[in-house]
Coordinates of N, CA and C in Angstrom, one line a residue:
M1 N 49.1 0.3 60.6 CA 48.8 1.4 59.7 C 47.7 1.0 58.7
G2 N 46.7 1.7 58.6 CA 45.5 1.6 57.7 C 45.7 1.2 56.6
D3 N 44.2 1.2 55.9 CA 44.1 0.6 54.6 C 44.9 1.8 53.7
I4 N 44.8 1.2 52.7 CA 45.5 2.0 51.4 C 44.5 2.8 50.6
L5 N 44.6 4.2 50.8 CA 43.4 5.2 50.5 C 43.9 5.7 49.0
I6 N 43.5 6.2 47.9 CA 43.7 6.7 46.7 C 42.9 7.6 46.5
V7 N 43.4 8.9 46.3 CA 42.6 10.1 46.8 C 43.2 11.0 45.1
P8 N 41.9 11.1 44.2 CA 42.1 12.1 43.2 C 42.3 13.4 43.3
S9 N 43.1 14.2 43.2 CA 43.0 15.6 43.2 C 42.2 16.1 42.2
V10 N 41.4 17.2 42.5 CA 40.7 17.6 41.2 C 41.3 18.8 40.6
L11 N 42.6 19.2 41.1 CA 43.4 20.1 40.3 C 43.9 19.7 39.0
S12 N 43.8 18.3 38.7 CA 43.7 18.0 37.1 C 42.7 17.6 36.6
A13 N 41.7 17.6 37.1 CA 40.4 17.4 36.7 C 40.0 18.8 35.5
D14 N 39.0 18.3 34.8 CA 38.5 19.4 33.8 C 37.4 20.3 34.5
F15 N 38.0 21.6 34.9 CA 37.2 22.3 35.7 C 35.8 23.0 35.3
S16 N 35.7 23.0 33.8 CA 34.6 23.2 33.0 C 33.3 21.9 33.6
R17 N 33.7 20.7 34.0 CA 33.0 19.5 34.0 C 33.2 18.9 35.5
L18 N 33.2 19.9 36.7 CA 33.6 19.0 37.7 C 32.7 18.0 38.4
G19 N 31.5 18.3 38.3 CA 30.6 17.3 38.8 C 30.4 16.0 37.9
E20 N 30.9 16.1 36.9 CA 30.8 14.7 35.9 C 32.2 13.9 36.1
E21 N 33.2 15.0 36.6 CA 34.5 14.7 37.0 C 34.8 13.7 38.1
A22 N 34.1 14.4 39.2 CA 33.9 13.7 40.5 C 33.0 12.6 40.4
Q23 N 32.2 12.3 39.7 CA 31.3 11.3 39.4 C 32.3 10.2 38.9
R24 N 33.0 10.7 37.6 CA 34.0 9.4 36.9 C 35.2 9.0 37.9
M25 N 35.4 9.9 38.9 CA 36.1 9.3 40.2 C 35.5 8.3 40.8
E26 N 34.5 8.9 41.4 CA 33.6 7.6 42.3 C 33.3 6.2 41.3
R27 N 33.0 6.5 40.2 CA 32.8 4.8 39.4 C 34.2 4.3 39.4
A28 N 35.0 5.0 39.1 CA 36.5 4.4 39.0 C 37.0 4.1 40.4
G29 N 36.6 3.9 41.3 CA 36.9 3.4 43.0 C 37.6 4.2 43.4
A30 N 37.7 5.5 43.5 CA 38.7 6.1 44.3 C 38.0 6.3 45.6
D31 N 38.9 6.3 46.7 CA 38.4 6.5 48.1 C 37.6 7.5 48.5
W32 N 38.6 8.9 48.1 CA 38.1 10.0 48.6 C 38.3 11.1 47.4
L33 N 37.8 12.1 47.4 CA 38.3 13.1 46.3 C 38.8 14.4 47.3
H34 N 40.3 14.7 46.6 CA 40.9 16.0 47.2 C 40.8 17.3 46.5
L35 N 40.3 18.3 47.1 CA 40.0 19.4 46.8 C 41.0 20.5 47.4
D36 N 41.9 21.1 46.6 CA 43.0 22.0 46.6 C 42.4 23.1 46.5
V37 N 41.9 24.0 47.8 CA 41.7 25.5 48.0 C 42.9 26.2 48.1
M38 N 43.1 27.2 47.0 CA 44.5 27.8 47.0 C 44.1 29.6 46.8
D39 N 44.8 30.4 47.6 CA 44.0 32.0 47.9 C 45.0 32.6 47.0
G40 N 46.0 32.1 46.4 CA 47.2 33.2 45.6 C 48.0 34.0 46.7
H41 N 47.8 33.9 48.0 CA 48.6 34.4 48.8 C 49.7 33.3 49.7
F42 N 48.8 32.4 50.0 CA 49.8 31.4 51.0 C 50.8 30.3 49.9
V43 N 50.1 30.2 48.7 CA 50.8 29.5 47.6 C 50.4 30.7 46.3
P44 N 51.7 30.4 45.2 CA 51.1 31.3 44.1 C 50.1 30.9 43.0
N45 N 49.4 30.6 43.6 CA 48.1 29.9 42.6 C 46.9 30.3 43.1
I46 N 45.5 30.1 42.4 CA 44.2 30.7 42.9 C 43.5 29.4 42.5
T47 N 42.7 28.9 42.8 CA 41.9 27.8 42.4 C 40.4 28.2 42.9
F48 N 39.7 27.6 43.9 CA 38.3 27.9 44.2 C 38.1 27.7 45.6
G49 N 37.2 28.1 46.0 CA 36.8 28.4 47.5 C 35.3 27.5 47.7
A50 N 35.0 27.8 48.7 CA 33.8 27.4 49.3 C 32.5 26.9 48.7
P51 N 32.3 27.9 47.6 CA 30.9 28.0 46.8 C 31.0 26.8 46.1
I52 N 32.2 26.8 45.4 CA 32.4 25.6 44.5 C 32.1 24.2 45.3
I53 N 32.6 24.0 46.1 CA 32.7 22.7 46.8 C 31.3 22.5 47.4
K54 N 30.4 23.4 47.7 CA 29.0 23.3 47.9 C 28.2 22.9 46.8
A55 N 28.6 23.3 45.7 CA 28.0 22.8 44.3 C 28.4 21.7 44.1
L56 N 29.5 21.2 43.9 CA 30.1 19.8 43.8 C 29.3 18.8 44.9
R57 N 29.0 19.2 46.0 CA 28.5 18.1 47.3 C 27.5 17.3 47.0
P58 N 26.7 17.7 46.5 CA 25.3 16.9 45.9 C 25.4 15.9 44.5
R59 N 26.8 16.2 44.1 CA 27.1 15.6 42.8 C 27.8 14.2 43.1
T60 N 28.3 13.8 44.1 CA 29.0 12.5 44.6 C 28.8 12.3 46.2
K61 N 29.2 11.1 46.2 CA 28.9 10.6 47.5 C 30.5 10.5 48.0
L62 N 31.5 10.5 47.3 CA 33.0 10.3 48.2 C 33.2 11.3 49.1
F63 N 33.9 11.1 50.0 CA 34.5 11.6 50.9 C 35.2 13.0 50.4
F64 N 34.9 14.0 51.0 CA 35.7 15.4 50.5 C 36.9 15.7 51.5
D65 N 38.2 15.7 50.8 CA 39.2 15.6 51.6 C 39.6 17.4 51.0
V66 N 39.4 18.2 52.1 CA 39.9 19.8 51.6 C 41.0 20.3 52.3
H67 N 41.8 20.4 51.3 CA 43.4 21.2 51.7 C 43.5 22.3 51.4
L68 N 43.4 22.8 52.7 CA 43.2 24.5 52.5 C 44.9 25.0 52.6
M69 N 45.0 25.7 51.2 CA 46.4 26.1 51.0 C 46.1 27.7 51.0
I70 N 45.8 28.1 52.5 CA 45.5 29.7 52.5 C 46.0 30.2 53.6
T71 N 46.2 31.8 53.7 CA 46.5 32.0 54.8 C 45.5 32.7 56.0
H72 N 45.4 32.3 57.0 CA 44.3 32.7 58.1 C 43.1 31.4 57.8
P73 N 43.5 30.0 57.7 CA 42.3 29.2 57.8 C 41.3 29.4 58.6
E74 N 41.5 29.8 59.6 CA 40.4 30.1 60.8 C 39.5 30.9 60.2
R75 N 39.5 31.9 59.3 CA 38.5 32.8 58.9 C 37.7 31.9 58.1
F76 N 37.8 31.0 57.6 CA 37.3 30.2 56.6 C 36.5 28.7 56.9
I77 N 36.8 28.5 58.3 CA 36.8 26.7 58.3 C 35.0 26.7 58.4
D78 N 34.3 27.6 58.9 CA 32.9 27.4 59.4 C 32.2 27.3 57.7
D79 N 32.9 28.0 56.7 CA 32.4 28.3 55.3 C 32.4 26.9 54.8
F80 N 33.5 26.0 55.0 CA 34.3 24.7 54.6 C 33.4 23.9 54.9
L81 N 33.0 23.7 56.2 CA 32.3 22.8 56.9 C 30.7 23.0 56.2
A82 N 30.5 24.3 56.3 CA 28.8 24.6 55.5 C 29.1 23.8 54.4
A83 N 29.9 23.8 53.5 CA 29.7 23.4 52.1 C 29.7 22.0 52.1
G84 N 30.3 21.1 53.1 CA 30.6 19.5 52.9 C 31.7 19.1 53.0
A85 N 32.7 19.6 53.5 CA 33.9 19.0 53.7 C 33.7 18.0 54.8
D86 N 34.4 16.8 54.5 CA 34.2 15.9 55.8 C 35.8 15.9 56.3
M87 N 36.8 16.3 55.7 CA 38.3 16.2 56.2 C 38.7 17.8 55.7
I88 N 39.4 18.5 56.8 CA 39.8 19.8 56.4 C 41.1 19.8 57.1
T89 N 42.3 20.0 56.1 CA 43.9 19.8 56.4 C 44.1 21.2 56.1
M90 N 44.6 21.7 57.4 CA 45.4 23.0 57.2 C 46.9 22.9 57.0
H91 N 47.6 24.0 56.7 CA 48.9 23.9 57.3 C 49.7 24.5 58.5
M92 N 50.8 23.7 58.7 CA 51.3 24.1 59.9 C 52.1 25.8 59.6
E93 N 52.3 26.3 58.8 CA 53.1 27.2 58.3 C 51.9 28.2 58.3
A94 N 50.6 28.1 58.2 CA 49.8 29.2 58.5 C 48.9 29.2 59.6
M95 N 49.5 28.3 60.6 CA 48.9 28.5 62.1 C 49.9 29.8 62.8
H96 N 49.2 30.5 63.4 CA 50.1 31.6 63.8 C 50.4 31.6 65.3
N97 N 49.6 31.0 65.8 CA 50.3 30.5 67.6 C 49.7 29.5 68.1
V98 N 49.7 28.9 69.2 CA 49.4 27.4 69.7 C 47.6 27.9 70.3
Q99 N 47.3 28.8 70.4 CA 45.9 29.0 70.9 C 45.2 28.8 69.6
C100 N 45.7 29.5 68.4 CA 45.1 29.7 67.0 C 45.0 28.2 66.8
T101 N 46.2 27.2 66.4 CA 45.8 26.0 66.3 C 44.8 25.1 67.0
M102 N 44.8 25.4 68.3 CA 43.9 24.4 69.1 C 42.5 24.9 68.7
H103 N 42.2 26.0 68.5 CA 40.9 26.3 68.3 C 40.6 25.9 67.0
N104 N 41.2 26.1 65.9 CA 41.0 25.4 64.8 C 40.5 24.0 64.4
L105 N 41.4 23.2 65.4 CA 41.6 21.8 65.3 C 40.0 21.1 65.9
D106 N 39.9 21.9 67.4 CA 38.6 21.4 68.4 C 37.5 22.2 67.4
A107 N 37.5 23.2 66.6 CA 36.2 23.7 65.9 C 35.8 22.5 64.8
I108 N 37.0 22.1 64.0 CA 36.4 20.9 63.1 C 36.0 19.7 63.7
H109 N 36.7 19.4 64.9 CA 36.1 18.0 65.7 C 34.8 18.4 66.2
A110 N 34.5 19.5 66.5 CA 33.1 19.8 67.5 C 32.3 19.6 66.3
A111 N 32.1 20.0 65.0 CA 31.5 19.7 64.1 C 31.3 18.5 63.5
G112 N 31.9 17.4 64.0 CA 31.8 16.2 63.6 C 32.5 15.6 62.3
K113 N 33.5 16.3 62.0 CA 34.5 16.0 60.7 C 35.9 15.8 61.2
Q114 N 36.6 15.5 60.3 CA 38.0 15.2 60.8 C 39.0 16.0 60.0
V115 N 40.1 16.2 60.7 CA 41.1 17.2 60.5 C 42.4 16.8 60.3
G116 N 42.9 17.5 59.9 CA 44.5 17.0 59.0 C 45.3 18.5 59.1
L117 N 46.6 18.1 59.3 CA 47.5 19.1 59.3 C 48.8 18.6 58.6
S118 N 49.3 20.1 57.6 CA 50.1 19.6 56.6 C 51.5 20.1 56.8
V119 N 52.5 19.9 56.1 CA 53.8 20.4 56.3 C 54.6 20.5 54.8
K120 N 54.9 21.8 54.3 CA 55.6 22.2 53.2 C 56.9 21.4 53.2
P121 N 57.7 21.1 52.0 CA 59.0 20.4 52.2 C 60.0 21.0 53.0
G122 N 59.9 22.8 53.2 CA 60.8 23.1 53.8 C 60.8 23.2 55.3
T123 N 59.6 22.3 55.9 CA 59.0 22.4 57.2 C 59.5 21.2 57.8
P124 N 60.0 21.0 59.0 CA 60.7 19.7 59.6 C 59.1 19.3 59.9
V125 N 59.1 17.8 60.0 CA 57.9 17.2 60.2 C 57.8 17.1 61.7
E126 N 58.8 17.3 62.2 CA 58.7 17.1 63.8 C 57.4 18.7 64.3
A127 N 57.4 19.5 63.3 CA 56.0 20.6 63.7 C 54.9 20.0 64.2
V128 N 54.7 18.8 63.6 CA 53.4 18.5 64.1 C 53.2 17.3 65.1
F129 N 54.5 17.0 65.5 CA 54.4 16.2 66.7 C 53.4 16.4 67.9
P130 N 53.6 17.7 68.2 CA 52.9 18.1 69.5 C 51.2 17.9 69.1
W131 N 50.7 17.4 68.1 CA 49.7 17.8 67.6 C 49.0 16.4 67.5
L132 N 50.0 15.5 67.3 CA 49.3 14.1 67.0 C 48.3 13.2 67.6
E133 N 48.0 13.9 68.7 CA 46.9 13.4 69.6 C 45.5 14.5 69.3
R134 N 45.4 15.2 68.3 CA 44.6 16.0 68.2 C 44.0 15.9 66.8
V135 N 44.8 15.1 65.8 CA 44.5 15.0 64.3 C 44.4 13.7 63.7
D136 N 43.4 13.8 62.9 CA 43.3 12.4 62.4 C 44.2 12.0 60.9
M137 N 45.0 13.1 60.8 CA 45.7 12.7 59.2 C 46.7 14.0 59.3
I138 N 47.8 13.5 59.0 CA 49.2 14.3 58.7 C 49.4 14.2 57.0
L139 N 49.3 15.3 56.8 CA 50.0 15.5 54.9 C 51.4 15.9 54.9
V140 N 52.2 15.3 54.2 CA 53.7 15.3 53.7 C 53.5 15.6 52.4
M141 N 53.8 17.0 52.1 CA 54.1 17.6 50.8 C 55.1 17.0 50.2
T142 N 55.0 16.4 49.4 CA 56.4 15.8 48.2 C 56.3 16.6 46.9
V143 N 55.7 17.6 47.2 CA 56.3 19.0 46.0 C 55.8 20.3 46.7
E144 N 56.3 21.1 46.3 CA 56.2 22.4 46.6 C 54.7 22.9 46.2
P145 N 53.9 23.4 47.3 CA 52.2 23.2 47.0 C 52.1 24.4 46.0
G146 N 51.2 24.2 45.2 CA 50.4 25.4 44.2 C 50.3 25.1 42.7
F147 N 50.6 24.1 42.4 CA 50.4 23.7 40.9 C 50.7 22.2 40.7
G148 N 49.8 21.6 40.0 CA 49.6 20.1 39.8 C 51.1 19.9 38.8
G149 N 51.0 18.8 38.6 CA 52.0 18.2 37.5 C 53.3 18.1 38.0
Q150 N 53.9 18.5 39.2 CA 55.0 18.7 39.6 C 56.0 17.2 39.8
A151 N 57.2 16.8 40.0 CA 58.2 16.1 40.1 C 57.9 15.8 41.4
F152 N 57.9 14.7 41.8 CA 58.1 13.8 43.1 C 59.3 14.1 43.8
M153 N 59.2 14.4 45.1 CA 60.6 14.9 45.5 C 60.8 14.0 46.5
A154 N 61.7 12.8 46.1 CA 62.1 11.6 46.9 C 62.8 12.1 48.1
D155 N 63.2 13.3 48.3 CA 64.0 13.6 49.7 C 63.2 13.7 50.6
M156 N 61.9 13.9 50.3 CA 60.8 14.0 51.6 C 60.7 12.8 52.1
L157 N 60.9 11.5 52.2 CA 60.5 10.2 52.4 C 60.6 10.1 53.8
P158 N 61.9 10.8 54.3 CA 62.6 10.7 55.5 C 61.7 11.1 56.6
K159 N 61.0 12.2 56.1 CA 60.0 12.8 57.0 C 58.5 11.8 57.2
V160 N 58.2 11.2 55.9 CA 57.5 10.4 56.0 C 57.8 9.3 57.1
S161 N 59.0 8.7 57.2 CA 59.4 7.6 58.1 C 59.7 8.1 59.4
A162 N 59.9 9.0 59.5 CA 60.0 9.7 61.1 C 58.6 10.0 61.4
L163 N 57.6 10.4 60.9 CA 56.4 10.2 61.2 C 55.9 9.1 61.7
R164 N 56.2 8.3 60.7 CA 55.5 6.6 60.9 C 56.2 6.3 62.1
E165 N 57.3 6.3 62.5 CA 58.1 5.7 63.7 C 57.4 6.2 64.7
E166 N 57.1 7.9 65.1 CA 56.7 8.6 65.7 C 55.2 7.8 66.2
I167 N 54.4 7.8 65.3 CA 53.1 7.6 65.7 C 53.0 6.1 66.0
T168 N 54.1 5.1 65.3 CA 54.1 3.6 66.1 C 54.9 3.5 67.5
R169 N 55.5 4.5 67.8 CA 55.9 4.7 68.8 C 55.0 5.1 69.9
R170 N 54.3 6.0 69.9 CA 53.3 6.5 70.9 C 52.2 5.5 70.6
A171 N 52.1 4.7 69.9 CA 50.8 3.7 69.8 C 51.2 2.6 71.0
A172 N 52.5 2.1 70.9 CA 53.0 1.2 71.8 C 53.0 1.5 73.2
H173 N 53.0 2.9 73.5 CA 53.1 3.1 75.1 C 51.6 4.0 75.7
Q174 N 50.6 4.2 74.4 CA 49.6 5.0 74.8 C 48.4 4.4 74.0
D175 N 47.4 4.7 74.4 CA 46.2 4.6 73.4 C 46.1 5.8 72.5
A176 N 47.0 5.3 71.8 CA 46.9 6.5 70.6 C 46.3 6.3 69.4
P177 N 45.7 7.3 68.7 CA 44.8 6.8 67.6 C 45.8 6.7 66.4
D178 N 45.4 5.9 65.2 CA 46.2 5.5 64.0 C 45.9 6.4 63.1
I179 N 46.9 7.5 63.3 CA 46.8 8.2 62.3 C 47.3 8.1 60.6
I180 N 46.2 8.5 59.7 CA 46.6 8.6 58.5 C 47.6 9.5 58.1
I181 N 48.7 8.8 57.4 CA 49.9 9.4 56.5 C 49.6 10.0 55.3
Q182 N 49.4 11.0 55.0 CA 49.2 11.5 53.4 C 50.1 12.0 53.0
V183 N 50.4 11.2 51.5 CA 51.5 12.4 50.9 C 50.9 12.8 49.5
D184 N 51.2 14.2 49.0 CA 50.7 14.7 47.9 C 51.4 15.6 47.0
G185 N 51.7 14.8 45.4 CA 52.7 15.6 44.7 C 53.8 14.8 44.1
G186 N 53.5 14.8 42.9 CA 53.9 13.8 41.9 C 53.7 12.0 42.1
I187 N 53.0 11.7 42.8 CA 52.4 10.4 43.0 C 51.9 9.5 41.6
S188 N 52.4 8.6 41.3 CA 52.7 7.8 40.4 C 52.8 6.3 40.3
E189 N 52.5 5.5 39.3 CA 52.9 4.1 39.6 C 54.5 3.9 40.0
S190 N 55.1 5.0 39.6 CA 56.6 4.8 39.8 C 57.1 5.5 41.2
T191 N 56.5 6.1 41.7 CA 56.6 6.7 43.2 C 55.8 6.2 44.1
I192 N 54.6 5.7 44.1 CA 53.5 5.3 44.8 C 54.2 4.3 46.2
G193 N 55.0 3.5 45.4 CA 55.6 2.3 46.4 C 56.9 2.6 47.3
Q194 N 57.5 3.7 46.9 CA 58.3 4.3 47.6 C 58.1 5.0 49.2
A195 N 56.7 5.8 48.6 CA 55.8 6.6 50.0 C 55.2 5.4 50.6
A196 N 55.1 4.6 49.9 CA 54.2 3.6 51.1 C 55.1 2.7 51.7
R197 N 56.4 2.5 51.4 CA 57.4 1.8 52.2 C 57.8 2.7 53.1
A198 N 57.8 3.7 52.9 CA 58.3 5.0 54.1 C 57.4 5.0 55.3
G199 N 55.8 4.7 55.0 CA 55.1 4.9 55.8 C 53.9 5.6 55.6
A200 N 53.8 5.8 54.4 CA 52.6 6.5 54.0 C 51.5 5.7 53.4
N201 N 50.1 5.8 53.7 CA 48.7 4.8 53.5 C 47.6 5.6 52.9
C202 N 48.0 7.0 52.5 CA 47.3 7.5 51.6 C 47.8 8.9 50.9
F203 N 47.3 8.4 49.3 CA 48.0 9.3 48.4 C 47.3 9.8 47.4
V204 N 47.5 11.1 47.3 CA 46.9 12.0 46.6 C 47.5 12.0 45.3
A205 N 46.8 11.6 44.0 CA 47.5 11.5 42.9 C 46.2 12.5 41.7
G206 N 47.0 13.4 41.1 CA 46.3 14.3 40.1 C 46.4 13.6 38.9
S207 N 47.2 13.9 37.9 CA 47.5 13.6 36.5 C 47.4 12.2 36.5
A208 N 48.2 11.3 37.2 CA 48.0 10.2 37.1 C 47.1 9.0 36.8
V209 N 45.8 10.0 37.6 CA 44.4 9.4 37.2 C 43.5 10.3 36.4
F210 N 43.5 11.5 36.6 CA 42.6 12.2 35.8 C 42.7 12.4 34.3
N211 N 44.2 12.2 34.2 CA 44.7 12.2 32.5 C 44.8 10.7 32.2
A212 N 44.7 9.8 32.9 CA 44.6 8.6 32.4 C 43.4 8.3 31.5
G213 N 43.7 7.2 30.1 CA 42.5 6.8 29.5 C 41.3 6.5 30.2
D214 N 41.8 5.4 31.3 CA 41.1 4.3 31.9 C 41.2 4.6 33.6
A215 N 40.2 5.8 34.1 CA 40.9 6.1 35.6 C 40.6 5.0 36.3
K216 N 39.5 4.1 36.2 CA 39.4 2.7 37.2 C 40.7 1.9 37.2
A217 N 41.4 1.8 35.9 CA 42.7 0.8 35.8 C 43.8 1.6 36.3
A218 N 43.9 3.0 36.3 CA 44.9 3.8 36.8 C 45.0 3.7 38.6
I219 N 44.1 3.7 39.2 CA 43.5 3.8 40.5 C 43.9 2.0 40.8
Q220 N 43.3 1.3 39.9 CA 43.8 -0.1 40.4 C 45.3 -0.3 40.5
A221 N 46.0 0.7 39.4 CA 47.6 -0.1 39.2 C 48.2 0.7 40.3
L222 N 47.6 2.0 40.8 CA 48.6 2.5 41.7 C 48.1 1.7 43.2
R223 N 47.0 1.0 43.4 CA 46.8 0.3 44.3 C 48.0 -0.8 44.6
L224 N 48.0 -1.6 43.2 CA 49.0 -2.6 43.0 C 50.3 -2.1 43.3
A225 N 50.9 -1.2 42.8 CA 52.1 -0.2 43.0 C 52.3 0.0 44.4
S226 N 51.4 0.2 45.1 CA 51.7 0.8 46.5 C 52.2 -0.9 47.7
N227 N 52.0 -1.9 47.1 CA 52.2 -3.2 48.1 C 53.7 -3.3 47.7

């Protein structure tokens, strides 16, 4: 399992000061910045698109972890790559067929960027197993996607454990990559340890970091609580 990554989600940031907020997270010691793109169709909320990410890109050196909660992500991959995404994560539920999924994954890797797949709470984690050799990260949602500040769904942790077991099993029998397992939703000092013990090593935290009086201390506390 790789190093622990703490990834603040701008969904909890002050949207009127996104550039400053990104810089604040960089100074606070964040590993990546999580950018939730929602279209009001795939999930019942609208956030922002590629133009906002492009405007934000020059303001920070943080790795841009772009989570596409949109229908037909294949239509917008080029836009998000051009905007400065370092990782693009798409939902299995938005993949319409095998050929579409393969094309999307290959297009992102061809651009020299990383790619992830995500599953909603109602989707079995086994849905991503056929793609483990083609991705860099799997995101297991620990809330229903769409809104920040939701309660952590501990009943998603068996999915994390099953995924970690499958990744470990494959690594023991072949030259398989050490895929990052990310969890997103309700991550705080009281929940991050549970997710880490289940096998996650990348943690998206919104309100726990952005709403803290001291973001640096909040990130350090999350790292300690994950051990």
